[in-house]
mmCIF file of C-alpha atoms in Angstrom:
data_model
loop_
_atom_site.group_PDB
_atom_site.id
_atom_site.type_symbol
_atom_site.label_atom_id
_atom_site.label_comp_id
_atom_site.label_asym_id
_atom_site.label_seq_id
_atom_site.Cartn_x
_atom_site.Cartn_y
_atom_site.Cartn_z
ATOM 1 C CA UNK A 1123 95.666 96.876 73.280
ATOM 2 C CA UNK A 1124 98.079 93.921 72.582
ATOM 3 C CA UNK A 1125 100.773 94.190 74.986
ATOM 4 C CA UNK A 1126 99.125 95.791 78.047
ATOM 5 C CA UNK A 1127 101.092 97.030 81.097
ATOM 6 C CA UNK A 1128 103.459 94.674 81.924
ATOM 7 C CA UNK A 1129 103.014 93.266 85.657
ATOM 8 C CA UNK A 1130 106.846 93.679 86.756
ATOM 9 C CA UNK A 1131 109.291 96.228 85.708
ATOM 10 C CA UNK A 1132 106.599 99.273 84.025
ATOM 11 C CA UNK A 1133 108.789 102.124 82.966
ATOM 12 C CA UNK A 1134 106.887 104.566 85.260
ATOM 13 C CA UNK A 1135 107.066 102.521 88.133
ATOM 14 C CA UNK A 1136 110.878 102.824 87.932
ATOM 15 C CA UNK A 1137 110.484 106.367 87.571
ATOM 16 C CA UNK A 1138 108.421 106.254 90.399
ATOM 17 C CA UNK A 1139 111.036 104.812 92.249
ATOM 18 C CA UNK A 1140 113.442 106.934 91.471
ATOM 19 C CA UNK A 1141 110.773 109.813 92.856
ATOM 20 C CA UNK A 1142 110.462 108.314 95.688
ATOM 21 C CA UNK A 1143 113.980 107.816 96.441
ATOM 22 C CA UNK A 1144 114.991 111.317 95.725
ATOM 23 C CA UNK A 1145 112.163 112.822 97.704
ATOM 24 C CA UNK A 1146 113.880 111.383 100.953
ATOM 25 C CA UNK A 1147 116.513 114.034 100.448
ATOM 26 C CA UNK A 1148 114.645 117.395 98.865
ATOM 27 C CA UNK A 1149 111.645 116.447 100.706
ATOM 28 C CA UNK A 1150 111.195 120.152 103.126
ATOM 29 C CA UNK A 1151 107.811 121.573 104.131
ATOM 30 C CA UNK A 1152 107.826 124.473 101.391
ATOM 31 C CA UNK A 1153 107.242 124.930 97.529
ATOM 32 C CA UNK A 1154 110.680 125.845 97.043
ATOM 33 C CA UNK A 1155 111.478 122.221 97.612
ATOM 34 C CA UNK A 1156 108.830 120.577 95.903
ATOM 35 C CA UNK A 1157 109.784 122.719 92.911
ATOM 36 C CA UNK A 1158 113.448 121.450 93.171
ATOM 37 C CA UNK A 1159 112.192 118.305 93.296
ATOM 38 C CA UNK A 1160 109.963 118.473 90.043
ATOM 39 C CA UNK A 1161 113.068 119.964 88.509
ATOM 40 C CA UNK A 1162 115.515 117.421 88.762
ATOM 41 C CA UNK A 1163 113.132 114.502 87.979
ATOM 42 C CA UNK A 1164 111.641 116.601 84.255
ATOM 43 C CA UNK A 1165 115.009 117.875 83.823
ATOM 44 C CA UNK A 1166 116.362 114.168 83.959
ATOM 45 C CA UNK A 1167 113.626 112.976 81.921
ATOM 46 C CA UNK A 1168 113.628 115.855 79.334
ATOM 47 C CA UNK A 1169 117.470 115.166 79.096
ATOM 48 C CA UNK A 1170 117.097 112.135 78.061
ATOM 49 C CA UNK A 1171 114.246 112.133 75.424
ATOM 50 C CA UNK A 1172 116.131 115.556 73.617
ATOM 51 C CA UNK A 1173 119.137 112.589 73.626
ATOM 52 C CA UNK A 1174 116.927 110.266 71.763
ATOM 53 C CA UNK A 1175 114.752 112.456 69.668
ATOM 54 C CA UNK A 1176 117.901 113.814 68.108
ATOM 55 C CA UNK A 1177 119.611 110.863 67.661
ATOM 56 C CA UNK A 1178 117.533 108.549 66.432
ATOM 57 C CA UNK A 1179 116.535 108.616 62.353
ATOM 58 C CA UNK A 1180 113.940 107.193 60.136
ATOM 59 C CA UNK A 1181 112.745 103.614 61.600
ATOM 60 C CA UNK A 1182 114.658 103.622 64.637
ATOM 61 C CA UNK A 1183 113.156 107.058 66.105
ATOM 62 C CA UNK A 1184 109.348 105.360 65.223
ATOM 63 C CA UNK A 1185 110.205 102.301 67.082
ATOM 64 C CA UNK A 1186 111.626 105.016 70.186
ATOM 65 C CA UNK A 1187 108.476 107.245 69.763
ATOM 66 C CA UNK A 1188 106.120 104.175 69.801
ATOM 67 C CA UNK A 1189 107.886 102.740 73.203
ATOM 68 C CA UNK A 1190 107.642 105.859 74.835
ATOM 69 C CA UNK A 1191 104.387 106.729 73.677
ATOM 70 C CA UNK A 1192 103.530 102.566 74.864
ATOM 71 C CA UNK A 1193 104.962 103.082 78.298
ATOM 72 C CA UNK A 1194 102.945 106.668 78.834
ATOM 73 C CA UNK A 1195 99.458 104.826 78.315
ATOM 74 C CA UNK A 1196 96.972 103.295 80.373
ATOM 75 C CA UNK A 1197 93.938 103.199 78.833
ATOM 76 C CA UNK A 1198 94.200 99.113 78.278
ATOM 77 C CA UNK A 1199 94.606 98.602 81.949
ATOM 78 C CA UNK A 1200 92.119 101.642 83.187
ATOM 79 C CA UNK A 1201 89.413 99.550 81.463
ATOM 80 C CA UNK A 1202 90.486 96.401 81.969
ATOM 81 C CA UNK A 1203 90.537 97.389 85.521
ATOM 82 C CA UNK A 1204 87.036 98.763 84.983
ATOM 83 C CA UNK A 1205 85.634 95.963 83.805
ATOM 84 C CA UNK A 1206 86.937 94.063 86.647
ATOM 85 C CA UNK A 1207 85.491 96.097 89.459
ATOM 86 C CA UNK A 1208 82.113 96.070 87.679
ATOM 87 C CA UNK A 1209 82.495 92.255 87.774
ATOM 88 C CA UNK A 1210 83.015 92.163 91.683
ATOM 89 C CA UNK A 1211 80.062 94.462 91.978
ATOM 90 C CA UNK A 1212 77.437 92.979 89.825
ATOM 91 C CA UNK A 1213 78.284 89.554 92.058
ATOM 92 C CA UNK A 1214 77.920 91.274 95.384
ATOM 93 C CA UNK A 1215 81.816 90.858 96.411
ATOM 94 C CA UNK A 1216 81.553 94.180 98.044
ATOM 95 C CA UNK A 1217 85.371 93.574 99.631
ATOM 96 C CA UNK A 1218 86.724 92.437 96.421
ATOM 97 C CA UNK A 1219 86.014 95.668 94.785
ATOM 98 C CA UNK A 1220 86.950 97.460 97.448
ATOM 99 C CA UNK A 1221 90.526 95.480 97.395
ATOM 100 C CA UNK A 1222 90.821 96.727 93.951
ATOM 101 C CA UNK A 1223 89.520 100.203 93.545
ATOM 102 C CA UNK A 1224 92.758 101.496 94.656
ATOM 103 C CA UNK A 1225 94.219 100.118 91.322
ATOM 104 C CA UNK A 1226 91.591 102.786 90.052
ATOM 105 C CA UNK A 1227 92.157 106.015 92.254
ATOM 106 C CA UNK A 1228 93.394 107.484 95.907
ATOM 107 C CA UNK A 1229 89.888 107.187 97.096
ATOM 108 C CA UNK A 1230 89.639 105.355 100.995
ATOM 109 C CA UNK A 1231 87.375 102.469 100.229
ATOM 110 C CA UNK A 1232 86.440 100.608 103.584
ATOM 111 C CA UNK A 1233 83.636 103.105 103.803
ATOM 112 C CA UNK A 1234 81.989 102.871 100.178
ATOM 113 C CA UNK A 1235 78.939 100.603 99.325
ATOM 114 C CA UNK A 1236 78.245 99.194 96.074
ATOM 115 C CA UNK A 1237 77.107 102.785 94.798
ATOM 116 C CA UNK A 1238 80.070 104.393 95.909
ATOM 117 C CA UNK A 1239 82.138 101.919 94.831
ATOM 118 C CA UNK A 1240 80.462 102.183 91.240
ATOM 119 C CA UNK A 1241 80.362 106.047 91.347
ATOM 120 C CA UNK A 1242 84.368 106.194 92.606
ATOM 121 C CA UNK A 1243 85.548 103.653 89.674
ATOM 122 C CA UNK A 1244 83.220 105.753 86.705
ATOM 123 C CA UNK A 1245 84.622 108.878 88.053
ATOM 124 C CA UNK A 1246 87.958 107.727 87.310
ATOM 125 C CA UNK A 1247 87.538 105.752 84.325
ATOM 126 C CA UNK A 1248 86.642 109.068 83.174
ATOM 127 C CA UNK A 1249 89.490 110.995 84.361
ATOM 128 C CA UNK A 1250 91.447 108.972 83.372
ATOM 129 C CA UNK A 1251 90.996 108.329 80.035
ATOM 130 C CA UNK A 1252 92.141 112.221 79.001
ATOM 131 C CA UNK A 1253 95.175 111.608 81.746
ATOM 132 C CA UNK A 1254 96.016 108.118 80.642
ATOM 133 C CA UNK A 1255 95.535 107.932 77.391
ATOM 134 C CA UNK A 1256 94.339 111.167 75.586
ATOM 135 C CA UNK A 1257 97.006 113.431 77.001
ATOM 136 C CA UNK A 1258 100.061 111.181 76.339
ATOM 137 C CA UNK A 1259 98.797 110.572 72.355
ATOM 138 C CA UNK A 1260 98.810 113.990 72.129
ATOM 139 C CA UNK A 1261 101.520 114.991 73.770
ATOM 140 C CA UNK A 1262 103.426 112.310 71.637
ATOM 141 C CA UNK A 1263 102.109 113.606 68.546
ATOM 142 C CA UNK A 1264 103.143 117.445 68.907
ATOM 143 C CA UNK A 1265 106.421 116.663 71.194
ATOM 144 C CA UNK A 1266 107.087 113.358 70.214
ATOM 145 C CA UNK A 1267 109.414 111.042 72.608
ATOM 146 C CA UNK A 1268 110.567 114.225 74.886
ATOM 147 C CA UNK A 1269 106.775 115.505 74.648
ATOM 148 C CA UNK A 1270 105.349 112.370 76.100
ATOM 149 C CA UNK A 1271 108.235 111.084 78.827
ATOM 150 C CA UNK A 1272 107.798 114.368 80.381
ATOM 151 C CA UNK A 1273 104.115 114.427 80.633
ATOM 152 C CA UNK A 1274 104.135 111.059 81.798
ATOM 153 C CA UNK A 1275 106.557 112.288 84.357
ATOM 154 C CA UNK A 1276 104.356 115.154 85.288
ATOM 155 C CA UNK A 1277 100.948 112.983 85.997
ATOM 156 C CA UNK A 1278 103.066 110.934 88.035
ATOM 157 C CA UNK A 1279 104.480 113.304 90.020
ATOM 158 C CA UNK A 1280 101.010 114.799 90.520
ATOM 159 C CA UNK A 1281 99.684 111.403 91.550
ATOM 160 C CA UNK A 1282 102.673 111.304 93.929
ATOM 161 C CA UNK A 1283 102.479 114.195 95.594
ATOM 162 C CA UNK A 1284 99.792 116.416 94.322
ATOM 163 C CA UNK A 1285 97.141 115.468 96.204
ATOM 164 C CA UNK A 1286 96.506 118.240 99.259
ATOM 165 C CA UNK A 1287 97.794 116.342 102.104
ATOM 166 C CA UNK A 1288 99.343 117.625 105.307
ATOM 167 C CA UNK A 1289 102.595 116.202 103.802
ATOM 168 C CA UNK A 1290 102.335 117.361 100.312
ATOM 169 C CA UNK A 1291 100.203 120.669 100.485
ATOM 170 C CA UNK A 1292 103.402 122.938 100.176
ATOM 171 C CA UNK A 1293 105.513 120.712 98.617
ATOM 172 C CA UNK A 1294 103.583 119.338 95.877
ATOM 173 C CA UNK A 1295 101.961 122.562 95.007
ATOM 174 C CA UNK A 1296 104.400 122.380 91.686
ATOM 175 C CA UNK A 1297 103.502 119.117 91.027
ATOM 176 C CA UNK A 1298 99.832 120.039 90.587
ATOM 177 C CA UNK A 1299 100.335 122.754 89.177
ATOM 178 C CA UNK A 1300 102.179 121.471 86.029
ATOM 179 C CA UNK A 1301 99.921 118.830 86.053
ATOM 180 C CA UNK A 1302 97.004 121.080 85.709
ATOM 181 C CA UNK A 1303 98.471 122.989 82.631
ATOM 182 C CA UNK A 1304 100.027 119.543 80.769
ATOM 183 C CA UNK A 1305 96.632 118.565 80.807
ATOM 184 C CA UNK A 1306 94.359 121.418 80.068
ATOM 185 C CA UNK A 1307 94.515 121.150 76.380
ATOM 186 C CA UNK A 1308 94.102 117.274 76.162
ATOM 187 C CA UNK A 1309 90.887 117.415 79.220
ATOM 188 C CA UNK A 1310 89.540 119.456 76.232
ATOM 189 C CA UNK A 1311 89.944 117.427 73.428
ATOM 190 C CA UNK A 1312 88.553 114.248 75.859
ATOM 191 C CA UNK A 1313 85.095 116.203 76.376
ATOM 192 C CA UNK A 1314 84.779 117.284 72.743
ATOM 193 C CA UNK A 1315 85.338 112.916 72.191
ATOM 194 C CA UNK A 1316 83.394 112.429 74.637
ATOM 195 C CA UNK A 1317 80.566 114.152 73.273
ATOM 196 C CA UNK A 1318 81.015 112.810 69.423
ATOM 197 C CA UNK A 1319 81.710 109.416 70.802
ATOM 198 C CA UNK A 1320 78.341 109.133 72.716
ATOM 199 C CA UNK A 1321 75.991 107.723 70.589
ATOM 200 C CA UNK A 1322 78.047 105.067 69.487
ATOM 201 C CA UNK A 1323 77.484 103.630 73.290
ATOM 202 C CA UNK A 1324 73.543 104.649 73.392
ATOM 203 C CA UNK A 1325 74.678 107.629 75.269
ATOM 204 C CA UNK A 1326 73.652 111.180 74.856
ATOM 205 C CA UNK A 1327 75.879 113.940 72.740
ATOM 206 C CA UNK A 1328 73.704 116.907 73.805
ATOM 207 C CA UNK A 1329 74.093 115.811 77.865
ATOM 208 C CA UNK A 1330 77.184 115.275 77.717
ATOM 209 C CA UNK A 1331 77.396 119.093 76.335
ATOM 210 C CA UNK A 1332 74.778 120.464 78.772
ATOM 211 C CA UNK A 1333 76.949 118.919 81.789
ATOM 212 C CA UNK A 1334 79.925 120.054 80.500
ATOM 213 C CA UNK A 1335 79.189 123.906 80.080
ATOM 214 C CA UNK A 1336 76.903 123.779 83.230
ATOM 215 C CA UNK A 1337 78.593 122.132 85.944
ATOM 216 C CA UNK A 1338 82.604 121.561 84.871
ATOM 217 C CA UNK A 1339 83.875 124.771 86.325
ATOM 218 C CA UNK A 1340 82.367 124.038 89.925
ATOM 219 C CA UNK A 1341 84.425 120.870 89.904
ATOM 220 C CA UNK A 1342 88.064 121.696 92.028
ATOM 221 C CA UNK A 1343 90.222 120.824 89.512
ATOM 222 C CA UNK A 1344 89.709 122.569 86.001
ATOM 223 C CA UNK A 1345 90.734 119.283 83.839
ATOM 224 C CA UNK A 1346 88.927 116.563 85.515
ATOM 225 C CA UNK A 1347 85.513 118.370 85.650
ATOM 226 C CA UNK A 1348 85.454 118.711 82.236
ATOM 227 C CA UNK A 1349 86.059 114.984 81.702
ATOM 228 C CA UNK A 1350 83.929 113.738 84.282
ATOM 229 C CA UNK A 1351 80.536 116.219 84.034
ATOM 230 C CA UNK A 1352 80.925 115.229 79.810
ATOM 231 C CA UNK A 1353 80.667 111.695 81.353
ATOM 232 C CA UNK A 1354 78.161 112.385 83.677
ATOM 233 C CA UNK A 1355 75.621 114.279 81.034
ATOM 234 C CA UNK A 1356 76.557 111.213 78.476
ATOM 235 C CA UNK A 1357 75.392 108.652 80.450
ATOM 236 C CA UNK A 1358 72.551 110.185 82.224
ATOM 237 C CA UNK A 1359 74.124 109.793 85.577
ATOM 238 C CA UNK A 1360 74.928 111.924 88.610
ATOM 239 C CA UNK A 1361 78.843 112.100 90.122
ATOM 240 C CA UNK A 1362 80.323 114.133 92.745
ATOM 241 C CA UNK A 1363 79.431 114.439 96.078
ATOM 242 C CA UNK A 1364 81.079 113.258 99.191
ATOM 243 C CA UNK A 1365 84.488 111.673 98.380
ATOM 244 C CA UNK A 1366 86.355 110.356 100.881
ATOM 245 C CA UNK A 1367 90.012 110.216 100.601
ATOM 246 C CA UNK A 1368 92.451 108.768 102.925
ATOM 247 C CA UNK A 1369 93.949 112.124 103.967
ATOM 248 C CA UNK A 1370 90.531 114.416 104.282
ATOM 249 C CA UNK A 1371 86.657 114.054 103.199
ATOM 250 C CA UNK A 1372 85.882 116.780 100.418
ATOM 251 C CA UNK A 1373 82.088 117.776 99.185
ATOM 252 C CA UNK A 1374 82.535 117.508 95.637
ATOM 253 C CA UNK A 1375 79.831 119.266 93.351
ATOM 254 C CA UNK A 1376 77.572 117.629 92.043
ATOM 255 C CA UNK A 1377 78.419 116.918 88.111
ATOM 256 C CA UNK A 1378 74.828 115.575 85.868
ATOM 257 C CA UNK A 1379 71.246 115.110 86.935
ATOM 258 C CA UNK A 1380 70.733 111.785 86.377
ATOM 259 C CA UNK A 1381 70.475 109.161 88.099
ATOM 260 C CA UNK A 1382 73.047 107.365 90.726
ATOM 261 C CA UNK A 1383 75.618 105.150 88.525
ATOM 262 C CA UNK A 1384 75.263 101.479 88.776
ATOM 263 C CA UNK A 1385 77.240 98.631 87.602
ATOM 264 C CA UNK A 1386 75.595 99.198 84.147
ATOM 265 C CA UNK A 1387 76.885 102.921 83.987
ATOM 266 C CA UNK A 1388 80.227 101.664 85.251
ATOM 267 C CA UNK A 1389 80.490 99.352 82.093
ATOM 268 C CA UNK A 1390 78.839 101.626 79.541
ATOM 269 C CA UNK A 1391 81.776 104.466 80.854
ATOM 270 C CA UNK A 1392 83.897 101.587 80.202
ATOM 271 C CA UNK A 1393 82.813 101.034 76.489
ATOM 272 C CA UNK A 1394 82.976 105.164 76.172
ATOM 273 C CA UNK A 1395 85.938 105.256 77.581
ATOM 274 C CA UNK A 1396 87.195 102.436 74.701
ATOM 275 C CA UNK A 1397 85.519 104.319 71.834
ATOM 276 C CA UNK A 1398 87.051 108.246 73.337
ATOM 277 C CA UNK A 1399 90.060 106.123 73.335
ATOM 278 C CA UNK A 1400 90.448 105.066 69.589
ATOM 279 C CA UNK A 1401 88.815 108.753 68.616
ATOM 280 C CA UNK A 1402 91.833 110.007 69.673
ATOM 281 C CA UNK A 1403 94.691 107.948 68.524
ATOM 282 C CA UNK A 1404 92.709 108.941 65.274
ATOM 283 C CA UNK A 1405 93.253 112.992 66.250
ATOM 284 C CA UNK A 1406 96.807 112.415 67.167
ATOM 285 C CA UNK A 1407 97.209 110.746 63.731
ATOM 286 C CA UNK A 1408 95.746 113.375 61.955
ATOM 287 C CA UNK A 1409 97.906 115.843 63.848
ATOM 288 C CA UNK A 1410 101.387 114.096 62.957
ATOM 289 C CA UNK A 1411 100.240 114.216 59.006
ATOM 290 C CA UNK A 1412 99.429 118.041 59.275
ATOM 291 C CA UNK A 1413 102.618 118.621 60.766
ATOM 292 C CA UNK A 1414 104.325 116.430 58.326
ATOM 293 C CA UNK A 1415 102.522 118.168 55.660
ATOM 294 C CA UNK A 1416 103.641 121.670 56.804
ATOM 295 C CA UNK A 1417 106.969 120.999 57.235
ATOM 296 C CA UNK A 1418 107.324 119.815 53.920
ATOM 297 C CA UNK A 1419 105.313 122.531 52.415
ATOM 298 C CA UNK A 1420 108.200 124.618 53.866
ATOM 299 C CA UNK A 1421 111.087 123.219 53.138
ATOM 300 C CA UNK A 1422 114.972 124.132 54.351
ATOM 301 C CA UNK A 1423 116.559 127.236 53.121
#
């Protein structure tokens, strides 16, 4: 919350990079390849934080854990960014929103209205906050700094080349894969906050449960869903639906039975998001003291 993303130089942006570079030579129409090319980029990444997590002691491996764990989050931004597009919005600059949505998500924008536009941005202020921020904390707190580089590497691969493109269908079938079990766990743990964390933003704990259990499965992917019908049924408001994507339009279900988000959802997911946000730095927390606890409860023979 006090440092941000920096504009220039984000560690996962050079990863990114490097992605992006090495995808120009293992890049082949087939899973085989896109499985290669997951494999060298983890294995790199994996490498290195084993390096690290074994080498560093005492205040030196917190100051590592904490800048890996700092680079892996982007719940800061994801509302700032929030906040931002519900500012365009609410004064009618329709094309400034639309300029910055993609900041938000791979959704094709020119073709949105102010509804849309809301309903695309709360949709993935709510994804987002278990892929951004709740999956890295706890990923950091049971792996530590190898735990959390490699996720990070993982949702960036998937946002790379997960998506089900012409390009990518085959070859980033890996990608999304992995993605989808890194994050299965931690989607979890995001609806459960979601649901305890609702009244504290006038929102309802026992919609956010009815969406969840009724309409999460029907969602394609079996993380987000959970997320975003726990938002829906929180904030009395309806997602899914059309979604138009630069690559293909997909009929998403329909998540909630409320009513169509508005700029006023947008910033109340905002605020959720905030408050699912601190809930779970407080779970990762508690999860680093019980495994602190046990390991000295059992101590070397």
């Amino acid at each position: 919350m006090v440092l941000g993303d920096p504009s220039h130089g984000h560690p996962v942006a050079g990863f990114g990079w490097c992605a992006a570079a090495l995808e120009k030579l293992t890049y082949r129409d087939s899973r085989g390849a896109g499985a290669l090319h997951v494999g060298v980029l983890l294995g790199g990444l994996a490498g290195a934080g084993v390096l690290v997590q074994r080498e560093a002691r005492g205040p030196l491996l917190a100051v590592t854990t904490a800048a890996a764990t700092w680079a892996s989050l982007g719940g800061t931004t994801l509302g700032r960014t929030g906040e931002r597009v519900a500012d365009l919005l609410a004064s009618d600059d329709i094309d400034g929103a639309r300029a910055l949505l993609p900041s938000l998500c791979g959704r094709d924008p020119s073709a949105l209205d102010a509804d849309g536009l809301a309903r695309a941005a709360l949709e993935s202020v709510a994804e987002n906050t278990s892929d951004a921020h709740v999956a890295p904390l706890l990923w950091a707190a049971v792996g530590g700094v190898p735990g959390v580089v490699v996720y990070r590497g993982v949702n960036t691969l998937d946002a790379m080349i997960g998506h089900r493109s012409p390009r990518y269908a085959r070859f980033g079938w890996a990608a999304a894969r992995l993605d989808d079990i890194a994050n299965y766990a931690a989607a979890r743990v995001g609806g459960a906050l979601v649901v305890v964390c609702a009244p504290l933003v006038g929102g309802s704990p026992g919609g956010a449960l009815r969406a969840w259990r009724r309409d999460a499965a029907r969602h394609p992917s079996p993380n987000a869903g959970v997320v975003e019908a726990a938002f829906a049924g929180a904030l009395g408001a309806r997602l899914g639906g059309p979604t138009q994507y630069h690559h293909q339009l997909e009929i998403r279900p329909t998540l909630g039975d409320g009513h169509i988000p508005g700029v006023d959802d947008l910033r109340r997911a905002v605020r959720l998001s905030r408050t699912v946000q601190a809930a779970a730095a407080l779970v990762a927390v508690g999860i680093t003291a019980v495994g602190r606890s046990g390991r000295r409860a059992c101590p070397r023979r």
